[in-house]
PDB file of C-alpha atoms and ligand atoms in Angstrom:
ATOM      1  CA  MET A   1     112.745  17.534  56.536  1.00 96.00           C
ATOM      2  CA  VAL A   2     111.509  21.179  56.243  1.00 98.00           C
ATOM      3  CA  GLU A   3     114.063  23.283  53.896  1.00 98.00           C
ATOM      4  CA  LEU A   4     115.573  26.182  54.526  1.00 98.00           C
ATOM      5  CA  GLY A   5     115.985  29.062  51.804  1.00 99.00           C
ATOM      6  CA  VAL A   6     118.428  31.461  52.879  1.00 99.00           C
ATOM      7  CA  ASN A   7     118.092  34.924  51.588  1.00 98.00           C
ATOM      8  CA  ILE A   8     121.691  36.412  50.842  1.00 98.00           C
ATOM      9  CA  ASP A   9     120.187  39.997  49.492  1.00 98.00           C
ATOM     10  CA  HIS A  10     121.697  41.637  52.639  1.00 97.00           C
ATOM     11  CA  VAL A  11     125.245  40.701  52.090  1.00 98.00           C
ATOM     12  CA  ALA A  12     124.925  42.272  48.634  1.00 98.00           C
ATOM     13  CA  THR A  13     123.336  45.328  50.459  1.00 98.00           C
ATOM     14  CA  LEU A  14     126.331  45.690  52.426  1.00 97.00           C
ATOM     15  CA  ARG A  15     128.713  45.296  49.440  1.00 98.00           C
ATOM     16  CA  GLN A  16     126.778  47.789  47.541  1.00 97.00           C
ATOM     17  CA  ALA A  17     127.028  50.511  50.286  1.00 97.00           C
ATOM     18  CA  ARG A  18     130.472  51.209  49.269  1.00 97.00           C
ATOM     19  CA  LEU A  19     130.133  49.665  45.901  1.00 96.00           C
ATOM     20  CA  GLY A  20     133.084  47.545  46.190  1.00 95.00           C
ATOM     21  CA  ILE A  21     133.959  43.702  46.290  1.00 97.00           C
ATOM     22  CA  GLU A  22     133.112  42.751  49.718  1.00 98.00           C
ATOM     23  CA  PRO A  23     131.406  40.958  51.511  1.00 98.00           C
ATOM     24  CA  GLU A  24     130.992  38.482  48.540  1.00 98.00           C
ATOM     25  CA  PRO A  25     127.588  36.926  48.156  1.00 98.00           C
ATOM     26  CA  LEU A  26     129.037  33.692  46.667  1.00 98.00           C
ATOM     27  CA  GLN A  27     131.035  33.244  49.701  1.00 98.00           C
ATOM     28  CA  ALA A  28     127.773  33.567  51.921  1.00 98.00           C
ATOM     29  CA  ALA A  29     125.978  31.190  49.473  1.00 98.00           C
ATOM     30  CA  PHE A  30     128.788  28.751  50.390  1.00 98.00           C
ATOM     31  CA  ILE A  31     128.759  28.853  54.056  1.00 98.00           C
ATOM     32  CA  ALA A  32     125.087  28.881  54.018  1.00 98.00           C
ATOM     33  CA  GLU A  33     125.072  25.462  51.807  1.00 98.00           C
ATOM     34  CA  GLN A  34     127.689  23.980  54.233  1.00 98.00           C
ATOM     35  CA  ASN A  35     125.849  24.652  57.016  1.00 98.00           C
ATOM     36  CA  GLY A  36     122.380  23.136  56.190  1.00 98.00           C
ATOM     37  CA  ALA A  37     120.747  25.710  53.625  1.00 98.00           C
ATOM     38  CA  ASP A  38     118.644  23.679  51.072  1.00 98.00           C
ATOM     39  CA  GLN A  39     118.513  26.903  48.852  1.00 98.00           C
ATOM     40  CA  ILE A  40     119.809  30.134  48.114  1.00 99.00           C
ATOM     41  CA  THR A  41     117.373  32.939  47.588  1.00 98.00           C
ATOM     42  CA  ILE A  42     118.014  36.160  45.868  1.00 98.00           C
ATOM     43  CA  HIS A  43     116.054  39.040  44.421  1.00 98.00           C
ATOM     44  CA  LEU A  44     117.286  40.756  41.401  1.00 98.00           C
ATOM     45  CA  ARG A  45     115.468  44.048  41.618  1.00 97.00           C
ATOM     46  CA  GLU A  46     114.853  46.585  38.780  1.00 95.00           C
ATOM     47  CA  ASP A  47     116.723  49.068  40.358  1.00 95.00           C
ATOM     48  CA  ARG A  48     119.787  46.352  41.277  1.00 97.00           C
ATOM     49  CA  ARG A  49     119.998  48.340  44.727  1.00 96.00           C
ATOM     50  CA  HIS A  50     121.841  44.769  46.184  1.00 97.00           C
ATOM     51  CA  ILE A  51     121.972  41.708  43.728  1.00 98.00           C
ATOM     52  CA  GLN A  52     123.538  42.311  40.539  1.00 98.00           C
ATOM     53  CA  ASP A  53     123.414  40.609  37.596  1.00 98.00           C
ATOM     54  CA  ARG A  54     126.826  39.137  37.723  1.00 98.00           C
ATOM     55  CA  ASP A  55     125.801  37.554  41.030  1.00 98.00           C
ATOM     56  CA  LEU A  56     122.771  35.774  39.802  1.00 98.00           C
ATOM     57  CA  LYS A  57     124.975  34.397  36.948  1.00 98.00           C
ATOM     58  CA  LEU A  58     127.843  33.389  39.320  1.00 98.00           C
ATOM     59  CA  LEU A  59     125.394  31.886  41.761  1.00 98.00           C
ATOM     60  CA  ARG A  60     123.846  29.950  38.907  1.00 98.00           C
ATOM     61  CA  ASN A  61     127.133  28.253  38.292  1.00 98.00           C
ATOM     62  CA  THR A  62     128.343  27.625  41.803  1.00 98.00           C
ATOM     63  CA  VAL A  63     125.269  27.085  44.009  1.00 98.00           C
ATOM     64  CA  GLN A  64     125.096  23.195  44.860  1.00 98.00           C
ATOM     65  CA  THR A  65     121.682  23.077  46.382  1.00 98.00           C
ATOM     66  CA  LYS A  66     119.063  25.112  44.698  1.00 98.00           C
ATOM     67  CA  LEU A  67     118.910  28.634  43.267  1.00 98.00           C
ATOM     68  CA  ASN A  68     115.540  30.633  43.863  1.00 98.00           C
ATOM     69  CA  LEU A  69     115.267  33.984  41.890  1.00 98.00           C
ATOM     70  CA  GLU A  70     112.741  36.429  43.480  1.00 98.00           C
ATOM     71  CA  MET A  71     111.468  38.907  40.715  1.00 98.00           C
ATOM     72  CA  ALA A  72     108.716  41.103  39.509  1.00 97.00           C
ATOM     73  CA  ALA A  73     106.653  39.781  36.498  1.00 97.00           C
ATOM     74  CA  THR A  74     108.307  42.105  33.809  1.00 97.00           C
ATOM     75  CA  PRO A  75     109.644  41.424  30.468  1.00 98.00           C
ATOM     76  CA  GLU A  76     113.102  42.177  31.397  1.00 98.00           C
ATOM     77  CA  MET A  77     113.111  39.852  34.306  1.00 98.00           C
ATOM     78  CA  LEU A  78     111.430  37.058  32.244  1.00 98.00           C
ATOM     79  CA  GLU A  79     114.081  37.136  29.720  1.00 98.00           C
ATOM     80  CA  ILE A  80     117.024  37.003  32.325  1.00 98.00           C
ATOM     81  CA  ALA A  81     115.281  34.426  34.239  1.00 98.00           C
ATOM     82  CA  CYS A  82     114.744  32.174  30.968  1.00 98.00           C
ATOM     83  CA  SER A  83     118.325  32.585  30.028  1.00 98.00           C
ATOM     84  CA  VAL A  84     119.771  31.816  33.327  1.00 98.00           C
ATOM     85  CA  LYS A  85     117.431  29.219  34.405  1.00 98.00           C
ATOM     86  CA  PRO A  86     117.464  29.285  38.403  1.00 98.00           C
ATOM     87  CA  ASP A  87     115.635  26.104  39.790  1.00 98.00           C
ATOM     88  CA  THR A  88     112.988  28.361  41.220  1.00 98.00           C
ATOM     89  CA  VAL A  89     111.409  31.576  40.074  1.00 98.00           C
ATOM     90  CA  THR A  90     109.252  33.350  42.877  1.00 98.00           C
ATOM     91  CA  LEU A  91     107.083  36.032  41.424  1.00 98.00           C
ATOM     92  CA  VAL A  92     107.178  38.832  43.869  1.00 97.00           C
ATOM     93  CA  PRO A  93     105.491  42.650  43.861  1.00 96.00           C
ATOM     94  CA  GLU A  94     108.311  45.285  43.355  1.00 91.00           C
ATOM     95  CA  LYS A  95     107.952  48.965  44.308  1.00 77.00           C
ATOM     96  CA  ARG A  96     111.248  51.340  43.771  1.00 65.00           C
ATOM     97  CA  GLU A  97     110.251  53.080  47.123  1.00 69.00           C
ATOM     98  CA  GLU A  98     109.755  50.242  49.333  1.00 69.00           C
ATOM     99  CA  LEU A  99     112.551  49.187  51.817  1.00 71.00           C
ATOM    100  CA  THR A 100     111.744  45.223  51.421  1.00 68.00           C
ATOM    101  CA  THR A 101     108.875  43.543  49.976  1.00 66.00           C
ATOM    102  CA  GLU A 102     105.792  45.007  51.154  1.00 72.00           C
ATOM    103  CA  GLY A 103     102.642  42.722  50.826  1.00 85.00           C
ATOM    104  CA  GLY A 104     101.853  39.951  48.651  1.00 95.00           C
ATOM    105  CA  LEU A 105     101.736  40.054  44.973  1.00 96.00           C
ATOM    106  CA  LEU A 106      98.037  40.758  43.619  1.00 96.00           C
ATOM    107  CA  LEU A 107      98.007  37.999  41.202  1.00 97.00           C
ATOM    108  CA  VAL A 108      96.020  39.027  37.798  1.00 97.00           C
ATOM    109  CA  GLU A 109      95.175  36.972  34.569  1.00 97.00           C
ATOM    110  CA  GLU A 110      98.440  38.742  32.796  1.00 97.00           C
ATOM    111  CA  HIS A 111     100.547  36.363  35.289  1.00 98.00           C
ATOM    112  CA  ARG A 112      99.243  33.165  33.545  1.00 98.00           C
ATOM    113  CA  ASN A 113     101.458  33.954  30.483  1.00 98.00           C
ATOM    114  CA  TYR A 114     104.575  34.623  32.632  1.00 98.00           C
ATOM    115  CA  ILE A 115     104.042  31.583  34.709  1.00 98.00           C
ATOM    116  CA  GLU A 116     103.536  29.379  31.274  1.00 98.00           C
ATOM    117  CA  GLN A 117     106.782  30.838  30.007  1.00 98.00           C
ATOM    118  CA  ILE A 118     108.929  30.355  32.953  1.00 98.00           C
ATOM    119  CA  LYS A 119     107.795  26.785  33.710  1.00 98.00           C
ATOM    120  CA  LYS A 120     108.454  26.216  29.656  1.00 98.00           C
ATOM    121  CA  SER A 121     111.945  26.790  30.486  1.00 98.00           C
ATOM    122  CA  GLY A 122     112.221  23.998  33.128  1.00 98.00           C
ATOM    123  CA  ILE A 123     111.896  26.219  35.970  1.00 98.00           C
ATOM    124  CA  GLU A 124     109.613  25.903  39.083  1.00 98.00           C
ATOM    125  CA  VAL A 125     107.340  28.774  39.622  1.00 98.00           C
ATOM    126  CA  SER A 126     106.210  30.071  43.219  1.00 98.00           C
ATOM    127  CA  VAL A 127     104.016  32.906  43.814  1.00 98.00           C
ATOM    128  CA  PHE A 128     104.535  35.107  46.703  1.00 98.00           C
ATOM    129  CA  ILE A 129     100.993  35.999  48.085  1.00 97.00           C
ATOM    130  CA  GLU A 130      99.032  36.668  51.168  1.00 97.00           C
ATOM    131  CA  PRO A 131      97.278  33.917  52.985  1.00 98.00           C
ATOM    132  CA  ASP A 132      94.230  34.513  50.843  1.00 97.00           C
ATOM    133  CA  LEU A 133      92.112  31.791  49.848  1.00 98.00           C
ATOM    134  CA  GLU A 134      90.802  33.273  46.867  1.00 98.00           C
ATOM    135  CA  MET A 135      94.247  34.296  45.664  1.00 98.00           C
ATOM    136  CA  ILE A 136      95.499  30.831  46.377  1.00 98.00           C
ATOM    137  CA  ASN A 137      92.812  29.306  43.972  1.00 98.00           C
ATOM    138  CA  PHE A 138      93.589  31.433  41.399  1.00 98.00           C
ATOM    139  CA  ALA A 139      97.432  30.779  41.637  1.00 98.00           C
ATOM    140  CA  ALA A 140      96.597  27.091  41.127  1.00 98.00           C
ATOM    141  CA  GLU A 141      94.314  27.864  38.227  1.00 98.00           C
ATOM    142  CA  ILE A 142      96.830  29.921  36.477  1.00 98.00           C
ATOM    143  CA  GLY A 143      99.656  26.891  37.027  1.00 98.00           C
ATOM    144  CA  ALA A 144     101.804  27.998  40.079  1.00 98.00           C
ATOM    145  CA  ASN A 145     103.740  25.166  41.306  1.00 98.00           C
ATOM    146  CA  ALA A 146     104.159  26.517  44.755  1.00 98.00           C
ATOM    147  CA  VAL A 147     102.976  29.354  46.863  1.00 98.00           C
ATOM    148  CA  GLU A 148     104.963  31.107  49.392  1.00 98.00           C
ATOM    149  CA  ILE A 149     102.745  32.570  51.866  1.00 98.00           C
ATOM    150  CA  HIS A 150     103.615  36.240  52.742  1.00 98.00           C
ATOM    151  CA  THR A 151     104.296  36.059  56.557  1.00 98.00           C
ATOM    152  CA  GLY A 152     104.964  39.944  57.202  1.00 97.00           C
ATOM    153  CA  ARG A 153     101.717  40.501  58.998  1.00 97.00           C
ATOM    154  CA  TYR A 154     102.140  37.558  61.207  1.00 98.00           C
ATOM    155  CA  ALA A 155     105.815  38.863  61.962  1.00 98.00           C
ATOM    156  CA  ASN A 156     104.725  42.349  62.979  1.00 97.00           C
ATOM    157  CA  LEU A 157     101.790  41.561  65.271  1.00 98.00           C
ATOM    158  CA  LYS A 158     102.345  41.762  68.940  1.00 97.00           C
ATOM    159  CA  ASP A 159      98.901  40.940  70.426  1.00 98.00           C
ATOM    160  CA  ILE A 160      98.534  37.113  71.141  1.00 98.00           C
ATOM    161  CA  ASN A 161      95.021  37.046  70.043  1.00 98.00           C
ATOM    162  CA  ALA A 162      95.755  38.909  67.009  1.00 98.00           C
ATOM    163  CA  ILE A 163      98.723  36.327  66.550  1.00 98.00           C
ATOM    164  CA  ASN A 164      96.540  33.333  66.962  1.00 98.00           C
ATOM    165  CA  LYS A 165      94.068  34.669  64.612  1.00 98.00           C
ATOM    166  CA  GLU A 166      96.867  35.117  61.928  1.00 98.00           C
ATOM    167  CA  VAL A 167      98.338  31.818  62.617  1.00 98.00           C
ATOM    168  CA  ALA A 168      95.021  29.935  61.910  1.00 98.00           C
ATOM    169  CA  ARG A 169      94.592  32.250  58.772  1.00 98.00           C
ATOM    170  CA  ILE A 170      98.070  30.816  57.652  1.00 98.00           C
ATOM    171  CA  GLN A 171      97.276  27.245  58.656  1.00 98.00           C
ATOM    172  CA  GLU A 172      93.952  27.337  56.328  1.00 98.00           C
ATOM    173  CA  ALA A 173      95.899  28.981  53.532  1.00 98.00           C
ATOM    174  CA  ALA A 174      98.295  26.431  53.660  1.00 98.00           C
ATOM    175  CA  ARG A 175      95.855  23.809  53.579  1.00 98.00           C
ATOM    176  CA  LEU A 176      94.126  24.820  50.553  1.00 98.00           C
ATOM    177  CA  ILE A 177      97.651  25.191  49.033  1.00 98.00           C
ATOM    178  CA  LYS A 178      98.475  21.369  49.575  1.00 98.00           C
ATOM    179  CA  GLN A 179      94.800  20.550  48.331  1.00 98.00           C
ATOM    180  CA  ASN A 180      95.549  22.272  45.099  1.00 98.00           C
ATOM    181  CA  LYS A 181      98.734  20.231  44.888  1.00 98.00           C
ATOM    182  CA  MET A 182     101.032  23.196  45.186  1.00 98.00           C
ATOM    183  CA  ARG A 183     104.275  23.215  47.504  1.00 98.00           C
ATOM    184  CA  VAL A 184     103.763  25.147  50.766  1.00 98.00           C
ATOM    185  CA  VAL A 185     106.390  27.759  51.415  1.00 98.00           C
ATOM    186  CA  ALA A 186     106.470  30.702  53.789  1.00 98.00           C
ATOM    187  CA  GLY A 187     108.510  33.765  54.199  1.00 98.00           C
ATOM    188  CA  HIS A 188     108.993  37.336  55.386  1.00 97.00           C
ATOM    189  CA  GLY A 189     109.903  38.562  58.851  1.00 98.00           C
ATOM    190  CA  LEU A 190     110.733  35.310  60.103  1.00 98.00           C
ATOM    191  CA  ASN A 191     112.983  35.097  63.025  1.00 98.00           C
ATOM    192  CA  TYR A 192     114.327  32.625  65.625  1.00 98.00           C
ATOM    193  CA  HIS A 193     111.376  33.800  68.077  1.00 98.00           C
ATOM    194  CA  ASN A 194     108.295  33.817  65.715  1.00 98.00           C
ATOM    195  CA  ILE A 195     109.195  30.846  63.540  1.00 98.00           C
ATOM    196  CA  PHE A 196     108.170  28.214  66.398  1.00 98.00           C
ATOM    197  CA  ARG A 197     104.301  28.919  65.879  1.00 98.00           C
ATOM    198  CA  LEU A 198     104.535  28.324  62.081  1.00 98.00           C
ATOM    199  CA  VAL A 199     106.915  25.237  62.649  1.00 98.00           C
ATOM    200  CA  GLU A 200     104.195  23.783  64.881  1.00 98.00           C
ATOM    201  CA  LEU A 201     101.632  23.808  62.317  1.00 98.00           C
ATOM    202  CA  GLN A 202     104.091  21.243  60.453  1.00 97.00           C
ATOM    203  CA  ILE A 203     102.498  22.110  57.201  1.00 98.00           C
ATOM    204  CA  CYS A 204     105.408  24.275  55.682  1.00 98.00           C
ATOM    205  CA  GLU A 205     107.812  22.445  53.700  1.00 98.00           C
ATOM    206  CA  GLU A 206     110.020  25.612  52.978  1.00 98.00           C
ATOM    207  CA  PHE A 207     110.827  28.680  54.786  1.00 98.00           C
ATOM    208  CA  ASN A 208     112.850  31.644  53.155  1.00 98.00           C
ATOM    209  CA  ILE A 209     114.351  33.574  55.730  1.00 98.00           C
ATOM    210  CA  GLY A 210     116.997  36.506  55.157  1.00 98.00           C
ATOM    211  CA  HIS A 211     117.296  39.521  57.634  1.00 98.00           C
ATOM    212  CA  SER A 212     117.213  37.716  60.752  1.00 98.00           C
ATOM    213  CA  ILE A 213     119.866  35.294  59.775  1.00 98.00           C
ATOM    214  CA  ILE A 214     122.178  37.901  58.280  1.00 98.00           C
ATOM    215  CA  SER A 215     121.477  40.163  61.325  1.00 98.00           C
ATOM    216  CA  ARG A 216     122.394  37.111  63.736  1.00 98.00           C
ATOM    217  CA  ALA A 217     125.401  36.408  61.645  1.00 98.00           C
ATOM    218  CA  VAL A 218     126.967  39.722  62.354  1.00 98.00           C
ATOM    219  CA  PHE A 219     127.533  38.569  65.922  1.00 98.00           C
ATOM    220  CA  THR A 220     127.915  34.688  65.840  1.00 98.00           C
ATOM    221  CA  GLY A 221     129.010  34.185  62.262  1.00 98.00           C
ATOM    222  CA  LEU A 222     126.807  32.805  59.290  1.00 98.00           C
ATOM    223  CA  ALA A 223     127.635  29.172  59.863  1.00 98.00           C
ATOM    224  CA  GLU A 224     126.170  29.159  63.209  1.00 98.00           C
ATOM    225  CA  ALA A 225     123.246  31.552  62.288  1.00 98.00           C
ATOM    226  CA  VAL A 226     122.307  28.932  59.390  1.00 99.00           C
ATOM    227  CA  HIS A 227     122.692  25.879  61.340  1.00 98.00           C
ATOM    228  CA  THR A 228     120.562  26.940  64.262  1.00 98.00           C
ATOM    229  CA  MET A 229     117.771  28.232  61.970  1.00 98.00           C
ATOM    230  CA  LYS A 230     117.765  25.002  60.322  1.00 98.00           C
ATOM    231  CA  GLN A 231     117.557  22.969  63.625  1.00 98.00           C
ATOM    232  CA  LEU A 232     114.802  25.183  64.775  1.00 98.00           C
ATOM    233  CA  ILE A 233     112.528  24.383  61.537  1.00 98.00           C
ATOM    234  CA  ASN A 234     113.055  20.806  61.975  1.00 98.00           C
ATOM    235  CA  ARG A 235     112.222  20.553  65.479  1.00 87.00           C
TER     236      ARG A 235
HETATM  237  N1  LIG B   1     110.360  35.723  50.677  1.00 95.99           N
HETATM  238  C1  LIG B   1     110.180  36.754  50.045  1.00 95.99           C
HETATM  239  C2  LIG B   1     109.474  36.227  48.644  1.00 95.99           C
HETATM  240  C3  LIG B   1     110.775  37.828  50.058  1.00 95.99           C
HETATM  241  O1  LIG B   1     110.590  38.892  49.205  1.00 95.99           O
HETATM  242  C4  LIG B   1     111.692  38.183  51.167  1.00 95.99           C
HETATM  243  C5  LIG B   1     112.394  39.595  51.459  1.00 95.99           C
HETATM  244  O2  LIG B   1     113.246  39.688  50.707  1.00 95.99           O
HETATM  245  C6  LIG B   1     111.635  36.982  52.130  1.00 95.99           C
HETATM  246  C7  LIG B   1     111.164  35.662  51.962  1.00 95.99           C
HETATM  247  C8  LIG B   1     112.978  37.161  53.411  1.00 95.99           C
HETATM  248  O3  LIG B   1     112.435  38.116  54.157  1.00 95.99           O
HETATM  249  P1  LIG B   1     113.197  38.720  55.588  1.00 95.99           P
HETATM  250  O4  LIG B   1     114.483  39.295  54.968  1.00 95.99           O
HETATM  251  O5  LIG B   1     112.410  39.650  56.319  1.00 95.99           O
HETATM  252  O6  LIG B   1     113.641  37.257  56.057  1.00 95.99           O
END
């Protein structure tokens, strides 16, 4: 079965718009899990613009599937991850001025130590990178357990030839990830329309999806939005 990670950052974004207590991300996590989510994904950003430290701690104690913490490779985040112990840490790039995570992480030698320390705490480490073959080999070399392929470029393309080319690039990247014995994950910008081409490849083991699920939930409810996406990725 292909696994669905539901990113609930946007629920926290709505709450933070009023700095109040609703909507509650925990409630979103419960509903997502009840409707087929295999994982709850959150990004604790340095500027705490959406998910808060309290959300991470409460979710750690209540999520019954898996908790995936997206974070920048910084000493502060390393300490938090090793103390809260999510099931997976996904290392992502982070810029204060960006609206969302733009582009994949440029892995460098310094990340080896971060990966080693996080793994020592019993946490799986995934790295969010572009479908770049050299970077994938380097991810394996420095000990990553999984690679999440950044699908943002694919999601933004309109021209069919360009889309075909990008899908082929993702396929080649996914094969190399598998060859290197890492888990194949994909995410960013995926929705109820563009997911098909990636599902067709039958190579991704997990998708992490946030914006499109929460957007659909505004009109259909979160239960339907999660349930439908879970069905689509397992067609
Ligand atoms: N995966 C990673 C690593 C991300 O940073 C994000 C965005 O927070 C997502 C998946 C989900 O992207 P989207 O909200 O566009 O579905």
